[in-house]
Amino acid sequence: MAKWTPKHEAPEPLEGPVVATITGGTILWFVLFLVQLPFYGWYDDHGHTWWVWTCLAGAGLGLIGIWYVRGRAAAIKRAAAADTAPSSATAE
């Protein structure tokens, strides 16, 4: 079988409001957890408690995601500032 080769170059990745998107998703997971919490007995009776704990896990992983994307955004800003800053090294 012949190796597949792309017919065109891959587009540049889109950069959007990543921190806001991850924060919004994390809030949504936590709100879903809180909404389901009063019905825990019903979920337990029907064998669906994993729904509640999935929402809590999503919120917890979202907190890790917020920490990660904030650090990534800061690193991108530092790299951009270093590229535009004049070089302090002088040729002697």
JSON list of C-alpha atoms in Angstrom, two decimals, residues 7-86:
[
{"chain": "A", "resi": 7, "resn": "LYS", "atom": "CA", "xyz": [-1.85, 17.49, -1.26]},
{"chain": "A", "resi": 8, "resn": "HIS", "atom": "CA", "xyz": [-1.49, 20.83, 0.53]},
{"chain": "A", "resi": 9, "resn": "GLU", "atom": "CA", "xyz": [0.12, 22.28, 3.62]},
{"chain": "A", "resi": 10, "resn": "ALA", "atom": "CA", "xyz": [-1.72, 22.21, 6.92]},
{"chain": "A", "resi": 11, "resn": "PRO", "atom": "CA", "xyz": [-3.22, 25.56, 7.94]},
{"chain": "A", "resi": 12, "resn": "GLU", "atom": "CA", "xyz": [-1.87, 27.50, 10.87]},
{"chain": "A", "resi": 13, "resn": "PRO", "atom": "CA", "xyz": [-3.60, 26.69, 14.17]},
{"chain": "A", "resi": 14, "resn": "LEU", "atom": "CA", "xyz": [-6.30, 29.13, 15.22]},
{"chain": "A", "resi": 15, "resn": "GLU", "atom": "CA", "xyz": [-5.62, 31.12, 18.35]},
{"chain": "A", "resi": 16, "resn": "GLY", "atom": "CA", "xyz": [-8.76, 32.23, 20.13]},
{"chain": "A", "resi": 17, "resn": "PRO", "atom": "CA", "xyz": [-9.80, 33.08, 23.66]},
{"chain": "A", "resi": 18, "resn": "VAL", "atom": "CA", "xyz": [-8.43, 29.80, 25.05]},
{"chain": "A", "resi": 19, "resn": "VAL", "atom": "CA", "xyz": [-8.38, 30.81, 28.73]},
{"chain": "A", "resi": 20, "resn": "ALA", "atom": "CA", "xyz": [-11.96, 32.08, 28.56]},
{"chain": "A", "resi": 21, "resn": "THR", "atom": "CA", "xyz": [-13.13, 28.94, 26.76]},
{"chain": "A", "resi": 22, "resn": "ILE", "atom": "CA", "xyz": [-11.55, 26.58, 29.30]},
{"chain": "A", "resi": 23, "resn": "THR", "atom": "CA", "xyz": [-12.84, 28.69, 32.20]},
{"chain": "A", "resi": 24, "resn": "GLY", "atom": "CA", "xyz": [-16.36, 28.67, 30.77]},
{"chain": "A", "resi": 25, "resn": "GLY", "atom": "CA", "xyz": [-16.28, 24.91, 30.32]},
{"chain": "A", "resi": 26, "resn": "THR", "atom": "CA", "xyz": [-15.03, 24.39, 33.85]},
{"chain": "A", "resi": 27, "resn": "ILE", "atom": "CA", "xyz": [-17.80, 26.56, 35.26]},
{"chain": "A", "resi": 28, "resn": "LEU", "atom": "CA", "xyz": [-20.35, 24.63, 33.20]},
{"chain": "A", "resi": 29, "resn": "TRP", "atom": "CA", "xyz": [-19.13, 21.26, 34.54]},
{"chain": "A", "resi": 30, "resn": "PHE", "atom": "CA", "xyz": [-19.26, 22.54, 38.12]},
{"chain": "A", "resi": 31, "resn": "VAL", "atom": "CA", "xyz": [-22.76, 24.00, 37.67]},
{"chain": "A", "resi": 32, "resn": "LEU", "atom": "CA", "xyz": [-23.93, 20.66, 36.25]},
{"chain": "A", "resi": 33, "resn": "PHE", "atom": "CA", "xyz": [-22.46, 18.94, 39.31]},
{"chain": "A", "resi": 34, "resn": "LEU", "atom": "CA", "xyz": [-24.30, 21.31, 41.66]},
{"chain": "A", "resi": 35, "resn": "VAL", "atom": "CA", "xyz": [-27.58, 20.93, 39.78]},
{"chain": "A", "resi": 36, "resn": "GLN", "atom": "CA", "xyz": [-27.42, 17.13, 39.98]},
{"chain": "A", "resi": 37, "resn": "LEU", "atom": "CA", "xyz": [-26.38, 17.00, 43.63]},
{"chain": "A", "resi": 38, "resn": "PRO", "atom": "CA", "xyz": [-29.90, 17.38, 45.11]},
{"chain": "A", "resi": 39, "resn": "PHE", "atom": "CA", "xyz": [-31.01, 14.38, 43.02]},
{"chain": "A", "resi": 40, "resn": "TYR", "atom": "CA", "xyz": [-28.18, 12.12, 44.18]},
{"chain": "A", "resi": 41, "resn": "GLY", "atom": "CA", "xyz": [-30.65, 9.66, 45.73]},
{"chain": "A", "resi": 42, "resn": "TRP", "atom": "CA", "xyz": [-32.49, 9.25, 42.44]},
{"chain": "A", "resi": 43, "resn": "TYR", "atom": "CA", "xyz": [-29.22, 8.73, 40.58]},
{"chain": "A", "resi": 44, "resn": "ASP", "atom": "CA", "xyz": [-28.15, 6.19, 43.20]},
{"chain": "A", "resi": 45, "resn": "ASP", "atom": "CA", "xyz": [-31.45, 4.28, 42.96]},
{"chain": "A", "resi": 46, "resn": "HIS", "atom": "CA", "xyz": [-31.14, 4.04, 39.18]},
{"chain": "A", "resi": 47, "resn": "GLY", "atom": "CA", "xyz": [-27.42, 3.27, 39.05]},
{"chain": "A", "resi": 48, "resn": "HIS", "atom": "CA", "xyz": [-26.46, 6.59, 37.46]},
{"chain": "A", "resi": 49, "resn": "THR", "atom": "CA", "xyz": [-24.25, 8.14, 40.15]},
{"chain": "A", "resi": 50, "resn": "TRP", "atom": "CA", "xyz": [-21.41, 8.19, 37.64]},
{"chain": "A", "resi": 51, "resn": "TRP", "atom": "CA", "xyz": [-23.19, 11.16, 35.99]},
{"chain": "A", "resi": 52, "resn": "VAL", "atom": "CA", "xyz": [-22.68, 13.23, 39.13]},
{"chain": "A", "resi": 53, "resn": "TRP", "atom": "CA", "xyz": [-19.05, 12.20, 39.56]},
{"chain": "A", "resi": 54, "resn": "THR", "atom": "CA", "xyz": [-18.31, 12.75, 35.87]},
{"chain": "A", "resi": 55, "resn": "CYS", "atom": "CA", "xyz": [-19.36, 16.39, 36.24]},
{"chain": "A", "resi": 56, "resn": "LEU", "atom": "CA", "xyz": [-17.15, 16.80, 39.30]},
{"chain": "A", "resi": 57, "resn": "ALA", "atom": "CA", "xyz": [-14.22, 15.19, 37.45]},
{"chain": "A", "resi": 58, "resn": "GLY", "atom": "CA", "xyz": [-14.83, 17.55, 34.51]},
{"chain": "A", "resi": 59, "resn": "ALA", "atom": "CA", "xyz": [-14.68, 20.53, 36.85]},
{"chain": "A", "resi": 60, "resn": "GLY", "atom": "CA", "xyz": [-11.49, 19.24, 38.50]},
{"chain": "A", "resi": 61, "resn": "LEU", "atom": "CA", "xyz": [-9.78, 18.58, 35.18]},
{"chain": "A", "resi": 62, "resn": "GLY", "atom": "CA", "xyz": [-10.96, 21.99, 34.02]},
{"chain": "A", "resi": 63, "resn": "LEU", "atom": "CA", "xyz": [-9.08, 23.59, 36.93]},
{"chain": "A", "resi": 64, "resn": "ILE", "atom": "CA", "xyz": [-5.93, 21.84, 35.76]},
{"chain": "A", "resi": 65, "resn": "GLY", "atom": "CA", "xyz": [-6.71, 23.06, 32.24]},
{"chain": "A", "resi": 66, "resn": "ILE", "atom": "CA", "xyz": [-7.08, 26.66, 33.40]},
{"chain": "A", "resi": 67, "resn": "TRP", "atom": "CA", "xyz": [-3.72, 26.49, 35.15]},
{"chain": "A", "resi": 68, "resn": "TYR", "atom": "CA", "xyz": [-2.13, 25.02, 32.00]},
{"chain": "A", "resi": 69, "resn": "VAL", "atom": "CA", "xyz": [-3.56, 27.46, 29.45]},
{"chain": "A", "resi": 70, "resn": "ARG", "atom": "CA", "xyz": [-2.80, 30.49, 31.63]},
{"chain": "A", "resi": 71, "resn": "GLY", "atom": "CA", "xyz": [0.83, 29.38, 31.82]},
{"chain": "A", "resi": 72, "resn": "ARG", "atom": "CA", "xyz": [0.86, 28.74, 28.07]},
{"chain": "A", "resi": 73, "resn": "ALA", "atom": "CA", "xyz": [-0.58, 32.19, 27.32]},
{"chain": "A", "resi": 74, "resn": "ALA", "atom": "CA", "xyz": [2.02, 33.82, 29.59]},
{"chain": "A", "resi": 75, "resn": "ALA", "atom": "CA", "xyz": [4.83, 31.90, 27.88]},
{"chain": "A", "resi": 76, "resn": "ILE", "atom": "CA", "xyz": [3.57, 32.98, 24.44]},
{"chain": "A", "resi": 77, "resn": "LYS", "atom": "CA", "xyz": [3.50, 36.63, 25.58]},
{"chain": "A", "resi": 78, "resn": "ARG", "atom": "CA", "xyz": [7.02, 36.36, 27.02]},
{"chain": "A", "resi": 79, "resn": "ALA", "atom": "CA", "xyz": [8.31, 34.84, 23.79]},
{"chain": "A", "resi": 80, "resn": "ALA", "atom": "CA", "xyz": [6.65, 37.55, 21.71]},
{"chain": "A", "resi": 81, "resn": "ALA", "atom": "CA", "xyz": [8.12, 40.26, 23.95]},
{"chain": "A", "resi": 82, "resn": "ALA", "atom": "CA", "xyz": [11.59, 38.69, 23.71]},
{"chain": "A", "resi": 83, "resn": "ASP", "atom": "CA", "xyz": [11.36, 38.62, 19.92]},
{"chain": "A", "resi": 84, "resn": "THR", "atom": "CA", "xyz": [10.43, 42.30, 19.67]},
{"chain": "A", "resi": 85, "resn": "ALA", "atom": "CA", "xyz": [12.85, 43.54, 22.37]},
{"chain": "A", "resi": 86, "resn": "PRO", "atom": "CA", "xyz": [16.11, 45.04, 21.09]}
]
